[in-house]
GROMACS .gro file of C-alpha atoms in nm:
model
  270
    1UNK     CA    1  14.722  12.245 -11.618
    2UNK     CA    2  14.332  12.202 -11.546
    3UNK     CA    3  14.400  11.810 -11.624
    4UNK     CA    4  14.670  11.720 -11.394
    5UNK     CA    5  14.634  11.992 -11.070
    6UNK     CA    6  14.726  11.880 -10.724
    7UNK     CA    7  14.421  11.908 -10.540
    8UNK     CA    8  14.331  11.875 -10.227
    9UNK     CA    9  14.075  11.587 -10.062
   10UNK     CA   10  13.810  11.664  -9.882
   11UNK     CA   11  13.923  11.504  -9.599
   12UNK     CA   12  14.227  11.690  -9.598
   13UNK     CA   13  14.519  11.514  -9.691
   14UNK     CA   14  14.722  11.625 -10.012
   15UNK     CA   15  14.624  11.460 -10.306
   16UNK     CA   16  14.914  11.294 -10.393
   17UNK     CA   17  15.004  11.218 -10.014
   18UNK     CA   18  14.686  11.043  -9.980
   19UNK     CA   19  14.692  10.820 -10.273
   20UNK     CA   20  15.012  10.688 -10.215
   21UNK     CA   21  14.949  10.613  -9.851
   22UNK     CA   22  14.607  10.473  -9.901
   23UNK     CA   23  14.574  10.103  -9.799
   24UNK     CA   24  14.670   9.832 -10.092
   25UNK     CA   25  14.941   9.584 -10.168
   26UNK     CA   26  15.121   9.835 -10.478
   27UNK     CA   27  15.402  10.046 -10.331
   28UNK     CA   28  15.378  10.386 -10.305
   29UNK     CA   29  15.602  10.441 -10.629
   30UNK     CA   30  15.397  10.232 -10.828
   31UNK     CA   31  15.071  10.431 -10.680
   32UNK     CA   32  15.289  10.765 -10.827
   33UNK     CA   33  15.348  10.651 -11.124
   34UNK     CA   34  14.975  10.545 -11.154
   35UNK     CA   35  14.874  10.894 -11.075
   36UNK     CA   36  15.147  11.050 -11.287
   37UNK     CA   37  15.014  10.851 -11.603
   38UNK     CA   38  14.621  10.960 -11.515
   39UNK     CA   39  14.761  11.326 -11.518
   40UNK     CA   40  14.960  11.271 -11.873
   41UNK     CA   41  14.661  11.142 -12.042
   42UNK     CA   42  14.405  11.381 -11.875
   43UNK     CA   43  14.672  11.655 -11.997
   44UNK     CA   44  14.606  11.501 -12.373
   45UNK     CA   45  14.214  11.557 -12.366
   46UNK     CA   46  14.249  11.958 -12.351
   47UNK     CA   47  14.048  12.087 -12.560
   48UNK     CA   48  14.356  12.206 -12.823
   49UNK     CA   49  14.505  11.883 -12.854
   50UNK     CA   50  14.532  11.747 -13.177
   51UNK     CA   51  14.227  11.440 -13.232
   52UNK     CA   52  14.493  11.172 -13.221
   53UNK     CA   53  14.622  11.231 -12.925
   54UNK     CA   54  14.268  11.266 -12.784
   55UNK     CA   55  14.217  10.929 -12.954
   56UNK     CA   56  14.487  10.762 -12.781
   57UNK     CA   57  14.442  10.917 -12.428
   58UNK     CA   58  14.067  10.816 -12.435
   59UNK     CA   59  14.164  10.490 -12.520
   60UNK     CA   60  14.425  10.473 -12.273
   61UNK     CA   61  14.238  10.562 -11.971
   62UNK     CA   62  13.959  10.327 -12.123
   63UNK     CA   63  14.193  10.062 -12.080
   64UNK     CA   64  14.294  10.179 -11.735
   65UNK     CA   65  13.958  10.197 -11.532
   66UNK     CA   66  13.839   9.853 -11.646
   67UNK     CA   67  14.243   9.728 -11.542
   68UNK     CA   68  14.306   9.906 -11.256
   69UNK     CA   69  14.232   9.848 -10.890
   70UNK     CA   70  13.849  10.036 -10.903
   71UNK     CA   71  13.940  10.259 -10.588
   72UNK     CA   72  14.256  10.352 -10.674
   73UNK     CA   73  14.145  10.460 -11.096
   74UNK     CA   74  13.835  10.665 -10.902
   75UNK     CA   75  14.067  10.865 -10.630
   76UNK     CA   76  14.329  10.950 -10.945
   77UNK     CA   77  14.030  11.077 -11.152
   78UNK     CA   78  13.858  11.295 -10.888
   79UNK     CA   79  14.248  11.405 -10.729
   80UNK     CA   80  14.361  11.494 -11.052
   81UNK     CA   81  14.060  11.703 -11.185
   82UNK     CA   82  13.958  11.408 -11.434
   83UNK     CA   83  13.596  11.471 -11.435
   84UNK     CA   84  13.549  11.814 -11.629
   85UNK     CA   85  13.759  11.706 -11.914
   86UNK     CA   86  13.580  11.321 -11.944
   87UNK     CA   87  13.250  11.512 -11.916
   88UNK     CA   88  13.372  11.758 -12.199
   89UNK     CA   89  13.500  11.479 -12.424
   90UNK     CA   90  13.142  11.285 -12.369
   91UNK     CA   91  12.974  11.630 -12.485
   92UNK     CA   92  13.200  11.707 -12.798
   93UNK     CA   93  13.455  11.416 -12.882
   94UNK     CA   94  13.417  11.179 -13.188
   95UNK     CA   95  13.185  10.866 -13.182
   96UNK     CA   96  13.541  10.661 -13.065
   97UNK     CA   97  13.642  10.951 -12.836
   98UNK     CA   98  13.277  10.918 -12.647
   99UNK     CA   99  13.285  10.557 -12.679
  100UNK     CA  100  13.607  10.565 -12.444
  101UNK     CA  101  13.516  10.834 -12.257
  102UNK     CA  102  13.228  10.666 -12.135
  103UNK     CA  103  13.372  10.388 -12.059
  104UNK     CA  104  13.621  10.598 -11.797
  105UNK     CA  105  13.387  10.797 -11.676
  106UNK     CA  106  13.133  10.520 -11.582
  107UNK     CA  107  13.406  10.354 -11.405
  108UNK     CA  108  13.479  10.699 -11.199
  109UNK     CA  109  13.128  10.719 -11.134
  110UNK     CA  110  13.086  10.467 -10.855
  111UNK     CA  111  13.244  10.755 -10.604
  112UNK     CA  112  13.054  11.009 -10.475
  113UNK     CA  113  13.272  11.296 -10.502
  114UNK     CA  114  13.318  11.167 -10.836
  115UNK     CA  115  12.926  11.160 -10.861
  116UNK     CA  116  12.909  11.514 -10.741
  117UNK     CA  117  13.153  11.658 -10.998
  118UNK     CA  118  12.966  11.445 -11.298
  119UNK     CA  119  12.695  11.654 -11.202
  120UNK     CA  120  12.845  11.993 -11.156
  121UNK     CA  121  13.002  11.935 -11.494
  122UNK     CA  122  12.741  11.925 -11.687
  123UNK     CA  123  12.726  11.560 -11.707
  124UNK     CA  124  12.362  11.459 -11.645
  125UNK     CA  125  12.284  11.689 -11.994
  126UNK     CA  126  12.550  11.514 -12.168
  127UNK     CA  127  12.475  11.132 -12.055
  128UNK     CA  128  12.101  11.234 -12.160
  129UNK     CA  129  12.250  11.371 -12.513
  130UNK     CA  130  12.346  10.959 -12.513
  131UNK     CA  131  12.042  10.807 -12.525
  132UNK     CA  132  11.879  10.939 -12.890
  133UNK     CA  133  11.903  10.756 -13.198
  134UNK     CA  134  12.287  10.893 -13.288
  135UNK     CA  135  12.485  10.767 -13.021
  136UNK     CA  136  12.643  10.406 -13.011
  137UNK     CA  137  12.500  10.111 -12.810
  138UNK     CA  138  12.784  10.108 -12.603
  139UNK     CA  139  12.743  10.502 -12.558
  140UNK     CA  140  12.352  10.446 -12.440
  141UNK     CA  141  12.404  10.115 -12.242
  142UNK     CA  142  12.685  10.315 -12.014
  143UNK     CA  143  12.495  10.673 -12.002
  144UNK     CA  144  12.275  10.468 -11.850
  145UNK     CA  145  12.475  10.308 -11.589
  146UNK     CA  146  12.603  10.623 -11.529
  147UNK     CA  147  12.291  10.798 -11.444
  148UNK     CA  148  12.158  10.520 -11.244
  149UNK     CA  149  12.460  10.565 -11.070
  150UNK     CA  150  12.364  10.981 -11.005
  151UNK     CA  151  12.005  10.831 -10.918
  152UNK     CA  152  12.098  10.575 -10.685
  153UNK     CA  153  12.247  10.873 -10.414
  154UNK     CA  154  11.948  11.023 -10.424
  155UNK     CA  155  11.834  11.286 -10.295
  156UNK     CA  156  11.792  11.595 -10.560
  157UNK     CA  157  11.987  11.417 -10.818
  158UNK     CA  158  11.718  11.188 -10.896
  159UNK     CA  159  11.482  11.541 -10.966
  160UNK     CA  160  11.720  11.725 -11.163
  161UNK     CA  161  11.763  11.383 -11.362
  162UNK     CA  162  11.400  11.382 -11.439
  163UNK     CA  163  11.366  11.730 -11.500
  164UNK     CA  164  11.644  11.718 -11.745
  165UNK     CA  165  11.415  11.513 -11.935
  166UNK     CA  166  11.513  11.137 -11.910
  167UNK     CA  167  11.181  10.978 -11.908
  168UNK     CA  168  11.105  11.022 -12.289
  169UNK     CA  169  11.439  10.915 -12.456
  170UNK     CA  170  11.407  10.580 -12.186
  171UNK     CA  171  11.042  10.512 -12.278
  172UNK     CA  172  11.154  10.529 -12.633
  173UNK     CA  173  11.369  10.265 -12.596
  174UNK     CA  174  11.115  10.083 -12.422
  175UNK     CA  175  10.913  10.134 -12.763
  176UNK     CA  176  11.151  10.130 -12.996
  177UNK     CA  177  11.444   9.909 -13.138
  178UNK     CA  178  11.701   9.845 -12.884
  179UNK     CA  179  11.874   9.533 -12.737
  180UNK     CA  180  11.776   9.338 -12.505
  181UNK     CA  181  12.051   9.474 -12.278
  182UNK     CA  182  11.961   9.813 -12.341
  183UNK     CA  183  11.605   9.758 -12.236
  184UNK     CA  184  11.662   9.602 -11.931
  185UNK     CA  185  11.942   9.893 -11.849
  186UNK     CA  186  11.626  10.148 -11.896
  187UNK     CA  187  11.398   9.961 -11.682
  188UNK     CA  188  11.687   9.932 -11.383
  189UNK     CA  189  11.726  10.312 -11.453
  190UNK     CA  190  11.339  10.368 -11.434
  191UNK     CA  191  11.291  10.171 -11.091
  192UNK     CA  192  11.623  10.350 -10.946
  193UNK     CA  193  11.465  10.680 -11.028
  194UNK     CA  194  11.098  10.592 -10.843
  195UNK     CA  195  11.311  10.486 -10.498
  196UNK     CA  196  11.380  10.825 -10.371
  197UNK     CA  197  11.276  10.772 -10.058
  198UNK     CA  198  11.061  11.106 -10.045
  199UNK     CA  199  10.686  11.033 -10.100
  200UNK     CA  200  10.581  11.327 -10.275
  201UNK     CA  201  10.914  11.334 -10.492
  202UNK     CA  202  10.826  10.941 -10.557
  203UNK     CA  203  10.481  11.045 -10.700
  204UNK     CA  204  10.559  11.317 -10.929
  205UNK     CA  205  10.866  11.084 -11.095
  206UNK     CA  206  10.594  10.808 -11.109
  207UNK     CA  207  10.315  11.045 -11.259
  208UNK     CA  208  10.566  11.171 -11.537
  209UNK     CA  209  10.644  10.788 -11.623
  210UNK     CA  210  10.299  10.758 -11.665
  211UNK     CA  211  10.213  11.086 -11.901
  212UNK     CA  212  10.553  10.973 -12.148
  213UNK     CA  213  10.347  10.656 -12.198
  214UNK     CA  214  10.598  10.466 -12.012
  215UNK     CA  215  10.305  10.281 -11.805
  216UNK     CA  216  10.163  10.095 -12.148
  217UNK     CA  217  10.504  10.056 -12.247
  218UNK     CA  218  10.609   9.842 -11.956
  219UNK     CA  219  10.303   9.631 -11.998
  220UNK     CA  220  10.343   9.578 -12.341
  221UNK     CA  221  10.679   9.380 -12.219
  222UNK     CA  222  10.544   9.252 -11.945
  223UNK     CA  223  10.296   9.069 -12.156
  224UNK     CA  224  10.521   9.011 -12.441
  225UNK     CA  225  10.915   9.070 -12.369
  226UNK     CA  226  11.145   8.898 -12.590
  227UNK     CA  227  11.250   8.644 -12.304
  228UNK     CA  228  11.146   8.553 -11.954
  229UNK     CA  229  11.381   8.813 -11.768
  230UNK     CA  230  11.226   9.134 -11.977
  231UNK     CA  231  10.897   8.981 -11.881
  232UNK     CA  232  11.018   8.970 -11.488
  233UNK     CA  233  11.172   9.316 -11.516
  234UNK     CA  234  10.890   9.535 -11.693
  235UNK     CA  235  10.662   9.357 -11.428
  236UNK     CA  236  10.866   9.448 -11.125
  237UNK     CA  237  10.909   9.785 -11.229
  238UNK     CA  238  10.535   9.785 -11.303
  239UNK     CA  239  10.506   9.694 -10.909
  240UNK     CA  240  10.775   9.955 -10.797
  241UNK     CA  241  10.589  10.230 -10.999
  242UNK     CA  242  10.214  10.133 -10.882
  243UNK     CA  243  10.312  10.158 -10.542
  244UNK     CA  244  10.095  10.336 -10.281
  245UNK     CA  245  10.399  10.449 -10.009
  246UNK     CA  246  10.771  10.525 -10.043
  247UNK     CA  247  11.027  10.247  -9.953
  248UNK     CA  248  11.257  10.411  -9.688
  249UNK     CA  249  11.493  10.133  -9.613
  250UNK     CA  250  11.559  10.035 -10.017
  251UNK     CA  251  11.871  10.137 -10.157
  252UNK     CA  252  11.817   9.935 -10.461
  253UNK     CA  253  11.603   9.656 -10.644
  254UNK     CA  254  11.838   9.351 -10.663
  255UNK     CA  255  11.607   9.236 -11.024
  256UNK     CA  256  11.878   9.204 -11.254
  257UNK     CA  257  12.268   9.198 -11.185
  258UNK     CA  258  12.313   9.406 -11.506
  259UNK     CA  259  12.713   9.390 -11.586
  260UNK     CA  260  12.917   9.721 -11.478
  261UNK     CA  261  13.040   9.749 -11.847
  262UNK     CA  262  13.074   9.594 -12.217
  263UNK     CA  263  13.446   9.506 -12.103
  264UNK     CA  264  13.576   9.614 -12.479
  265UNK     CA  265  13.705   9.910 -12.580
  266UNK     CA  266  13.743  10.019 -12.982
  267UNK     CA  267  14.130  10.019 -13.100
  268UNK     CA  268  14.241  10.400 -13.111
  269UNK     CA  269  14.314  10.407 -13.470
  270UNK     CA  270  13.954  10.258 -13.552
   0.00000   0.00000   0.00000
């Protein structure tokens, strides 16, 4: 069953020997049960399974990774194969199903062999498939977390990012009509992108901001953003992308403490 496999860590203990062993104040039963309940509604996301059971297992797990202890929801996802079907379920679910989904999988995201399987999954196509005018505001606003999540390892996932084309859909929202929150989510993502510590990497990201008329974009908030902290934002990003040499000691911008999630999830039955 691709959704509930044993697997094996990287560090080398069995999966299930290492999650109930791993450091926490639930017993180990209660840490097998927890795993045992990931792989049951992982199990319901296959791609036969009937849409209300999808329904109910995206909602489910929705619930789970915003309720959960955060360490122990990301070591059941990646030990129990999660990623590949959450990734699937972002690509082709219903408008609730990716609602959920993304929810979940931004949640999984914050580990980096959870990063590394988003990516191998397909997901940086998908979360981009997010951002155009179809998907939800709760779809866009987490796609984004999630890829600023992919960006902020960065290294070649920053590039392929890029080259998958996410500068145009994120100066379109920079144009366009989005929320406030949704602005300020592209603007973290644009600055996270630029930091990747790699000079001539840095430039190219930069120059590709600049020819999807992101540049006049930013300025146009800077001089007139709906409130004080869009102003701040498009300006510091402004700053980030003008810059004449690469930041090696930055892992992030601390501009805007943008919230992890929406904190809601949409009732199963609708």
């Amino acid at each position: 069953d691709e959704g509930a496999r044993v697997r094996f860590h990287p560090m080398g203990l069995p999966s299930f020997t290492k999650l109930c062993l791993s450091t926490g104040t639930r017993s180990w039963v209660d840490r097998r049960n927890f795993l045992r309940e990931i792989q049951a509604l992982l199990g319901s996301l296959r791609g036969d399974a009937p849409a209300v059971q999808k329904d109910r297992a995206a909602f489910e797990l929705a619930k789970l990774s915003q309720n959960s202890d955060e360490d122990e929801y990301m070591q059941a996802i990646w030990l129990t194969n999660g990623i590949p079907l959450l990734v699937a379920l972002v690509r082709e679910g219903t408008e609730m199903q990716k609602d959920h989904a993304t929810i979940a999988l931004f949640y999984a995201s914050h580990d980096t062999y959870n990063q590394k399987e988003i990516v191998t999954a397909g997901g940086i196509s998908a979360l981009l498939a997010l951002l155009g005018q179809d998907a939800t505001n709760l779809q866009k606003e987490n796609a984004m977390l999630m890829l600023k999540n992919l960006a902020a390892a960065k290294g070649d996932d920053c590039a392929a990012i890029v080259d998958a084309g996410v500068i145009p859909p994120l100066v379109a929202l920079l144009n366009g009509v989005a929320t406030d929150l949704q602005k300020a989510h592209a603007m973290d993502l644009l600055m996270s992108l630029t930091i990747t510590r790699n000079a001539d990497r840095d430039a190219a990201i930069r120059n590709a901001i600049a020819v999807e008329g992101g540049i006049s974009a930013l300025e146009a908030l800077a001089s007139g953003g709906a409130t004080e902290l869009q102003k701040q934002m498009a300006t510091n990003t402004l700053k980030l992308i003008n810059r004449r040499k690469p930041l090696p000691g930055l892992d992030f911008l601390p501009v805007y403490n943008l919230q992890r999630a929406r904190g809601r999830t949409r009732g199963a039955d609708g």
